[in-house]
Amino acid sequence: MVLHTVSVSDQLADFQRFMGNQASSQNVIFFLVLGMTGAGKSTFIQHCTGRTIPVGHGLQSCTNDLAVHSFHYKGKHVHLIDTPGSDDTNHSDIETLKTIAGYLSASYANGVRINGIVYLHRISDNRLSGSGFRNLRMFKKLSSSRVWPNTTIGTTMWNAGEHAEGELRERELASDLAYFGDLLAGGAGLYRIAERGTGAEAQKRSSLNLISDLLRQVQTQPEIELEIQREMVVDGKALDDTAAGQEALGDIYRLRTQLASQIEGARQDMQDALQAQDLQSAQQLQVFKKECAKKLSKAQQQQDKLKVSLMKLHEREAQKLVARLDRMDIEHQAVLKEKERELRHMEESLQLMREQSEIDEARWRKQRLNAQELERKRRIDSETNQACKQDVAALKEEVVHEKKELGAIAKTKVAVRQNIINGVANGVTAGTTTAIAALVLGSMCVVS
């Protein structure tokens, strides 16, 4: 399967369409792709779209960001919304929730509706780990049972020759209401993505078959409203008051309770050790107590991060996005400058070649070369000139392309600023629209 690198302008166009900054036709479909880090979201999207984005050079500079990738399939312009995964060592689950909630609420407030959800799970996992179970619970709270008929669970990482083990895990997950059972009972589909080692074309067919099934699934209910969107945009709740936020707070509360208990236990053990004059044990317990206190402070910080309003989420994501766009702008400006410098040199060389050709032609005539030799020299000279002309033409196209990319980046910066105003204004009552718009406008000085 040949993969194509998507241009920045196309990335930005897809992203703006999802954020409601570009008009969409009736054939536009938005599928949200969710799952833990390592579940195969990027691979699935790559197989569906035939596109690849170099890490660190696109709008999605790393897996911590949300990105949109589109392709045409069965008369539909399908957009796959790639979300950051949970259980990422470089990104907390709270930060992941804030990123997803921020973009989904802004998009919803601007009139864009999700059509379906793809939830990916590694069937190769021996069991649903603590982090995997937390991720699944969070998904259920984020979505609500209303949207499960528009959801397909895709199981990935099937190993050749180990289907019996995978099928056993699949049955366990499907029959347990705490795992996939309630999703399937609520109308969700379950689909196996081709096993590893079957080849890129087989993987592509399998991924597209899942999309085909989901397209049929969503015909009954073409548009869905996720619980997080309704709560934040319609009900005006802060993130910590949403069902997903409460789920995250539950995990934090359990951790804080556990750490507080450990700190109290360490304190009592330290007193016993000091009374027994066991200084070594007392020192070890002091170190353990400090570590627990540090973790407790971090848990409190995570809890505080959930106390964020819709407007603050939009501001936060706008700041992050503009910062990425600024970096992309600098990179493309540098590339454009280098290509323009190279183009000037090539055009100067081409002009010198033309002048030299005229000098050579005059010299050949003076030398009274025979017709065959003269024709040979002219042909070589013409081929050299033609090759240089083609190189110049190709480089000119690259310069035009870079200017187009820079134009798209600049246009998106404006759209991001406009979107944060529209996204908030569309999600609140008319009585507070003017006040919130004024607050957001005031914050734009910070964003840029």
Coordinates of C-alpha atoms in Angstrom, one line a residue:
M1 CA 0.0 0.0 0.0
V2 CA 1.5 3.3 -1.1
L3 CA 1.1 6.0 1.6
H4 CA 0.9 9.8 0.8
T5 CA 2.0 12.6 3.0
V6 CA -0.8 15.0 3.5
S7 CA -0.1 18.7 3.0
V8 CA -0.4 21.2 5.8
S9 CA -3.1 23.1 3.9
D10 CA -5.2 19.9 3.6
Q11 CA -4.7 19.1 7.3
L12 CA -5.8 22.6 8.2
A13 CA -8.8 22.4 5.9
D14 CA -9.9 19.1 7.6
F15 CA -9.4 20.6 11.0
Q16 CA -11.3 23.8 10.2
R17 CA -14.2 21.7 8.8
F18 CA -14.4 19.8 12.1
M19 CA -14.2 23.0 14.1
G20 CA -17.1 24.5 12.1
N21 CA -15.0 27.2 10.3
Q22 CA -15.7 25.7 6.8
A23 CA -19.0 24.9 5.3
S24 CA -19.6 21.1 5.0
S25 CA -21.7 19.3 2.4
Q26 CA -24.3 16.7 3.2
N27 CA -21.8 14.0 2.3
V28 CA -19.4 14.9 5.1
I29 CA -19.1 12.3 7.9
F30 CA -17.3 12.7 11.2
F31 CA -16.2 9.6 13.1
L32 CA -14.5 9.9 16.5
V33 CA -11.6 7.4 17.0
L34 CA -10.9 6.6 20.7
G35 CA -8.8 4.1 22.6
M36 CA -5.8 3.7 24.8
T37 CA -2.3 4.6 23.7
G38 CA -1.0 1.7 21.7
A39 CA -4.5 0.4 20.6
G40 CA -3.7 1.1 17.0
K41 CA -5.6 4.3 16.3
S42 CA -2.9 5.8 14.1
T43 CA -2.4 2.6 12.2
F44 CA -6.2 2.2 11.6
I45 CA -6.4 5.8 10.3
Q46 CA -3.4 5.3 8.1
H47 CA -4.9 2.2 6.5
C48 CA -8.3 4.0 6.0
T49 CA -6.9 7.2 4.5
G50 CA -3.7 6.0 2.8
R51 CA -2.1 9.0 4.4
T52 CA 0.9 9.4 6.7
I53 CA 2.0 12.5 8.6
P54 CA 5.6 12.9 9.6
V55 CA 5.9 13.1 13.4
G56 CA 6.7 16.6 14.6
H57 CA 6.0 18.3 11.2
G58 CA 2.2 18.4 11.0
L59 CA -0.7 20.0 12.9
Q60 CA -0.6 17.0 15.2
S61 CA 2.9 17.5 16.4
C62 CA 2.6 14.6 18.8
T63 CA 0.1 12.1 20.1
N64 CA -1.0 14.6 22.8
D65 CA -3.0 16.5 20.2
L66 CA -6.2 16.0 18.4
A67 CA -6.1 15.8 14.6
V68 CA -8.5 15.2 11.7
H69 CA -7.8 13.1 8.7
S70 CA -10.2 12.7 5.8
F71 CA -10.7 10.4 2.8
H72 CA -13.4 9.8 0.2
Y73 CA -15.2 6.5 0.5
K74 CA -18.5 5.2 -1.0
G75 CA -19.7 8.7 -1.9
K76 CA -18.9 10.1 1.5
H77 CA -16.2 12.5 2.6
V78 CA -15.2 10.7 5.8
H79 CA -13.3 12.5 8.6
L80 CA -11.6 10.5 11.2
I81 CA -10.9 12.4 14.4
D82 CA -7.8 11.1 16.0
T83 CA -7.8 11.6 19.7
P84 CA -4.9 11.4 22.2
G85 CA -4.9 8.1 24.0
S86 CA -5.0 7.5 27.7
D87 CA -2.4 5.7 29.7
D88 CA 0.3 7.8 28.1
T89 CA 3.5 8.3 30.2
N90 CA 3.9 11.8 28.8
H91 CA 0.3 13.0 29.1
S92 CA -2.0 12.5 32.1
D93 CA -5.5 11.2 31.7
I94 CA -6.8 14.6 33.0
E95 CA -4.9 16.4 30.3
T96 CA -6.3 14.0 27.7
L97 CA -9.9 14.6 28.9
K98 CA -9.4 18.3 28.8
T99 CA -8.1 18.2 25.3
I100 CA -10.9 16.0 24.0
A101 CA -13.6 17.9 25.9
G102 CA -12.3 21.3 24.7
Y103 CA -12.3 20.4 21.0
L104 CA -15.6 18.4 21.0
S105 CA -17.5 21.2 22.8
A106 CA -16.1 23.9 20.5
S107 CA -17.0 21.9 17.4
Y108 CA -20.5 21.1 18.8
A109 CA -21.1 24.7 19.7
N110 CA -20.3 25.7 16.1
G111 CA -23.0 23.3 14.7
V112 CA -20.8 20.3 13.8
R113 CA -22.2 16.9 14.8
I114 CA -20.4 13.6 15.3
N115 CA -21.9 10.8 13.2
G116 CA -20.3 7.8 14.9
I117 CA -17.5 6.4 17.1
V118 CA -14.8 3.9 16.6
Y119 CA -13.4 2.5 19.9
L120 CA -10.3 0.4 19.5
H121 CA -9.1 -2.2 22.0
R122 CA -6.0 -4.5 21.9
I123 CA -7.3 -8.1 22.0
S124 CA -3.7 -9.2 22.6
D125 CA -3.9 -7.8 26.2
N126 CA -4.3 -10.7 28.6
R127 CA -6.8 -8.8 30.6
L128 CA -8.3 -5.4 30.8
S129 CA -5.7 -3.6 33.0
G130 CA -6.6 -1.0 35.6
S131 CA -5.8 1.8 33.1
G132 CA -7.7 0.0 30.3
F133 CA -10.7 -0.4 32.6
R134 CA -10.5 3.3 33.6
N135 CA -10.3 4.3 29.9
L136 CA -13.4 2.2 29.1
R137 CA -15.4 3.7 32.0
M138 CA -14.4 7.2 30.9
F139 CA -15.5 6.5 27.4
K140 CA -18.9 5.4 28.6
K141 CA -19.3 8.5 30.7
L142 CA -18.0 10.7 27.9
S143 CA -20.5 9.3 25.3
S144 CA -23.7 8.0 27.1
S145 CA -25.9 5.0 26.0
R146 CA -27.7 7.3 23.5
V147 CA -24.8 7.1 21.1
W148 CA -23.9 3.4 21.5
P149 CA -26.0 2.4 18.4
N150 CA -23.6 4.6 16.4
T151 CA -20.5 3.0 18.0
T152 CA -18.3 0.1 16.7
I153 CA -15.7 -1.6 19.0
G154 CA -12.7 -2.6 16.8
T155 CA -10.4 -5.2 18.3
T156 CA -6.8 -5.0 17.1
M157 CA -3.5 -6.8 17.5
W158 CA -4.9 -10.3 16.6
N159 CA -1.9 -12.7 16.4
A160 CA -1.8 -15.4 13.7
G161 CA -2.2 -18.8 15.2
E162 CA -3.5 -17.5 18.6
H163 CA -7.1 -17.0 17.7
A164 CA -8.4 -19.4 20.4
E165 CA -6.9 -17.2 23.1
G166 CA -8.2 -14.0 21.5
E167 CA -11.7 -15.4 20.9
L168 CA -11.8 -16.4 24.6
R169 CA -10.9 -12.9 25.7
E170 CA -13.4 -11.5 23.2
R171 CA -16.2 -13.6 24.6
E172 CA -15.3 -12.6 28.2
L173 CA -15.3 -8.9 27.3
A174 CA -18.6 -9.1 25.3
S175 CA -20.5 -11.0 28.0
D176 CA -19.5 -8.8 30.9
L177 CA -21.6 -5.7 31.4
A178 CA -18.7 -4.0 33.1
Y179 CA -16.7 -4.2 29.9
F180 CA -18.3 -4.4 26.4
G181 CA -21.5 -6.2 27.4
D182 CA -23.6 -3.0 28.1
L183 CA -22.2 -1.3 25.0
L184 CA -23.2 -4.3 22.8
A185 CA -26.6 -4.5 24.5
G186 CA -27.1 -0.8 23.8
G187 CA -26.6 -1.3 20.1
A188 CA -22.8 -1.1 19.6
G189 CA -21.1 -3.3 17.0
L190 CA -18.1 -5.5 17.5
Y191 CA -15.6 -6.0 14.7
R192 CA -12.2 -7.8 14.4
I193 CA -9.5 -5.9 12.5
A194 CA -7.2 -8.2 10.4
E195 CA -4.5 -10.0 12.3
R196 CA -1.0 -8.8 12.4
G197 CA 1.3 -10.0 9.6
T198 CA -1.4 -10.3 7.0
G199 CA 0.0 -7.5 4.9
A200 CA -0.9 -3.9 4.4
E201 CA -3.6 -4.5 1.8
A202 CA -5.4 -6.9 4.0
Q203 CA -5.2 -4.5 6.9
K204 CA -6.6 -1.7 4.7
R205 CA -9.5 -3.9 3.5
S206 CA -10.3 -4.9 7.1
S207 CA -10.2 -1.2 8.3
L208 CA -12.4 0.0 5.5
N209 CA -14.9 -2.9 6.1
L210 CA -15.3 -1.5 9.6
I211 CA -16.0 1.9 8.2
S212 CA -18.6 0.4 5.8
D213 CA -20.3 -1.3 8.7
L214 CA -20.4 1.9 10.7
L215 CA -21.7 3.9 7.8
R216 CA -24.6 1.4 7.6
Q217 CA -25.0 1.6 11.4
V218 CA -25.4 5.4 11.5
Q219 CA -28.2 5.5 8.9
T220 CA -30.9 5.2 11.6
Q221 CA -29.5 8.0 13.7
P222 CA -27.3 10.1 11.4
E223 CA -26.1 12.6 14.1
I224 CA -25.3 12.1 17.7
E225 CA -24.8 14.3 20.8
L226 CA -22.1 13.1 23.2
E227 CA -22.8 13.5 26.9
I228 CA -19.8 15.7 27.4
Q229 CA -21.0 18.0 24.6
R230 CA -24.5 18.3 26.0
E231 CA -23.3 18.9 29.6
M232 CA -20.7 21.6 28.7
V233 CA -22.4 23.4 25.9
V234 CA -26.1 23.0 26.5
D235 CA -26.1 22.7 30.4
G236 CA -23.1 25.0 30.9
K237 CA -21.4 22.7 33.3
A238 CA -17.7 23.0 34.3
L239 CA -15.6 19.9 33.4
D240 CA -15.5 18.6 37.0
D241 CA -19.3 18.6 37.1
T242 CA -19.7 16.4 34.0
A243 CA -20.1 12.7 34.1
A244 CA -16.6 12.2 32.6
G245 CA -15.2 14.7 35.1
Q246 CA -16.8 13.0 38.0
E247 CA -15.4 9.7 36.8
A248 CA -11.9 11.2 36.8
L249 CA -12.5 12.7 40.2
G250 CA -13.5 9.3 41.6
D251 CA -10.1 7.9 40.6
I252 CA -8.3 10.9 42.1
Y253 CA -10.4 10.6 45.3
R254 CA -9.6 6.9 45.7
L255 CA -5.9 7.7 45.2
R256 CA -5.9 10.6 47.7
T257 CA -7.6 8.4 50.3
Q258 CA -5.1 5.7 49.7
L259 CA -2.1 8.1 50.0
A260 CA -3.5 9.8 53.1
S261 CA -3.9 6.4 54.7
Q262 CA -0.3 5.5 53.8
I263 CA 1.0 8.8 55.2
E264 CA -0.8 8.3 58.5
G265 CA 0.5 4.8 58.7
A266 CA 4.0 5.9 58.0
R267 CA 3.7 8.6 60.7
Q268 CA 2.6 6.1 63.3
D269 CA 5.4 3.7 62.3
M270 CA 7.9 6.5 62.5
Q271 CA 6.9 7.2 66.1
D272 CA 7.2 3.6 67.0
A273 CA 10.7 3.4 65.4
L274 CA 11.9 6.5 67.2
Q275 CA 10.6 5.2 70.5
A276 CA 12.5 2.0 69.8
Q277 CA 15.6 4.1 68.8
D278 CA 15.5 2.5 65.3
L279 CA 16.8 5.5 63.5
Q280 CA 17.4 3.7 60.2
S281 CA 13.8 2.6 59.9
A282 CA 12.6 6.1 61.0
Q283 CA 14.7 7.7 58.2
Q284 CA 13.3 5.2 55.6
L285 CA 9.8 5.9 56.8
Q286 CA 10.4 9.7 56.6
V287 CA 11.5 9.3 52.9
F288 CA 8.4 7.2 52.2
K289 CA 6.2 9.7 53.9
K290 CA 7.6 12.6 51.8
E291 CA 7.1 10.5 48.6
C292 CA 3.5 9.9 49.5
A293 CA 3.0 13.6 50.4
K294 CA 4.4 14.6 47.0
K295 CA 2.0 12.2 45.2
L296 CA -0.9 13.5 47.3
S297 CA 0.0 17.1 46.2
K298 CA 0.1 16.0 42.6
A299 CA -3.3 14.3 42.9
Q300 CA -4.7 17.6 44.3
Q301 CA -3.3 19.5 41.4
Q302 CA -4.9 17.0 39.0
Q303 CA -8.2 17.5 40.8
D304 CA -7.9 21.3 40.5
K305 CA -7.2 21.0 36.7
L306 CA -10.8 19.7 36.3
K307 CA -12.3 22.9 37.7
V308 CA -12.4 24.5 34.3
S309 CA -15.3 26.1 32.4
L310 CA -16.1 25.8 28.7
M311 CA -14.6 29.2 28.0
K312 CA -11.3 28.3 29.7
L313 CA -11.1 25.0 27.8
H314 CA -11.5 26.9 24.5
E315 CA -8.9 29.5 25.5
R316 CA -6.5 26.7 26.5
E317 CA -6.8 24.7 23.3
A318 CA -6.7 27.9 21.2
Q319 CA -3.4 28.9 22.9
K320 CA -2.0 25.4 22.3
L321 CA -3.1 25.4 18.7
V322 CA -1.8 28.9 17.9
A323 CA 1.5 27.9 19.4
R324 CA 1.7 24.9 17.1
L325 CA 0.7 27.0 14.1
D326 CA 3.4 29.6 15.1
R327 CA 6.1 26.8 15.1
M328 CA 4.8 25.5 11.7
D329 CA 4.9 29.1 10.3
I330 CA 8.6 29.5 11.3
E331 CA 9.5 26.1 9.8
H332 CA 7.8 26.8 6.5
Q333 CA 9.2 30.4 6.3
A334 CA 12.7 28.9 6.7
V335 CA 11.9 26.3 4.0
L336 CA 10.5 28.9 1.7
K337 CA 13.5 31.2 2.1
E338 CA 15.9 28.3 1.3
K339 CA 13.9 27.3 -1.8
E340 CA 13.7 30.9 -3.1
R341 CA 17.4 31.2 -2.6
E342 CA 18.0 27.9 -4.5
L343 CA 15.6 29.0 -7.3
R344 CA 17.5 32.3 -7.8
H345 CA 20.7 30.4 -8.2
M346 CA 19.2 27.9 -10.6
E347 CA 17.7 30.7 -12.7
E348 CA 21.0 32.5 -12.8
S349 CA 22.7 29.2 -13.8
L350 CA 20.1 28.7 -16.6
Q351 CA 20.7 32.2 -17.9
L352 CA 24.4 31.5 -18.0
M353 CA 23.8 28.2 -19.8
R354 CA 21.8 30.1 -22.4
E355 CA 24.5 32.6 -22.9
Q356 CA 27.1 29.9 -23.1
S357 CA 25.0 28.1 -25.7
E358 CA 25.1 31.1 -27.9
I359 CA 28.9 31.4 -27.5
D360 CA 29.3 27.7 -28.3
E361 CA 27.1 27.9 -31.3
A362 CA 29.2 30.7 -32.7
R363 CA 32.4 28.8 -32.0
W364 CA 31.1 25.6 -33.6
R365 CA 30.2 27.6 -36.8
K366 CA 33.7 29.1 -36.9
Q367 CA 35.2 25.6 -36.5
R368 CA 33.1 24.6 -39.6
L369 CA 32.1 21.3 -38.0
N370 CA 30.4 18.8 -40.2
A371 CA 26.6 18.6 -40.0
Q372 CA 26.5 15.3 -38.0
E373 CA 29.0 16.6 -35.3
L374 CA 27.2 19.9 -35.1
E375 CA 23.9 18.2 -34.6
R376 CA 25.3 16.0 -31.9
K377 CA 26.7 19.0 -29.9
R378 CA 23.4 20.9 -30.3
R379 CA 21.5 17.9 -29.0
I380 CA 23.7 17.5 -25.9
D381 CA 23.5 21.2 -25.3
S382 CA 19.7 21.2 -25.7
E383 CA 19.2 18.2 -23.4
T384 CA 21.3 19.9 -20.7
N385 CA 19.3 23.1 -21.0
Q386 CA 16.0 21.2 -21.0
A387 CA 16.9 19.3 -17.8
C388 CA 17.8 22.6 -16.1
K389 CA 14.5 24.1 -17.2
Q390 CA 12.6 21.2 -15.7
D391 CA 14.5 21.5 -12.4
V392 CA 13.6 25.3 -12.3
A393 CA 9.9 24.6 -13.1
A394 CA 9.7 21.9 -10.4
L395 CA 11.3 24.2 -7.8
K396 CA 8.9 27.0 -8.8
E397 CA 6.0 24.6 -8.0
E398 CA 7.6 23.9 -4.6
V399 CA 7.9 27.6 -3.9
V400 CA 4.2 28.1 -4.8
H401 CA 3.3 25.1 -2.6
E402 CA 5.2 26.5 0.4
K403 CA 3.4 29.9 -0.1
K404 CA 0.1 28.1 -0.2
E405 CA 0.9 26.2 3.1
L406 CA 1.9 29.5 4.8
G407 CA -1.3 31.1 3.6
A408 CA -3.3 28.2 5.0
I409 CA -1.5 28.6 8.4
A410 CA -2.2 32.3 8.5
K411 CA -5.9 31.8 7.6
T412 CA -6.2 29.1 10.3
K413 CA -4.8 31.4 13.0
V414 CA -7.5 33.9 12.2
A415 CA -10.1 31.1 12.2
V416 CA -8.9 29.8 15.6
R417 CA -9.4 33.2 17.2
Q418 CA -12.8 33.6 15.6
N419 CA -13.8 30.0 16.6
I420 CA -13.1 30.6 20.3
I421 CA -15.6 33.5 20.2
N422 CA -18.2 31.6 18.2
G423 CA -17.7 28.4 20.1
V424 CA -18.4 30.0 23.4
A425 CA -21.2 32.3 22.2
N426 CA -23.1 29.5 20.5
G427 CA -23.0 27.5 23.7
V428 CA -24.5 30.0 26.2
T429 CA -27.7 31.8 26.7
A430 CA -28.3 35.1 24.8
G431 CA -28.3 37.1 28.0
T432 CA -24.6 36.3 28.7
T433 CA -23.3 36.2 25.1
T434 CA -22.0 39.8 25.0
A435 CA -20.2 39.5 28.4
I436 CA -18.5 36.3 27.5
A437 CA -17.5 37.5 24.0
A438 CA -15.9 40.6 25.6
L439 CA -14.0 38.4 28.1
V440 CA -12.7 36.2 25.3
L441 CA -11.7 39.2 23.1
G442 CA -9.8 40.5 26.0
S443 CA -7.9 37.2 26.4
M444 CA -6.9 37.2 22.7
C445 CA -3.9 39.5 23.5
V446 CA -2.5 36.6 25.6
V447 CA -3.2 34.0 22.9
S448 CA -1.2 35.7 20.2

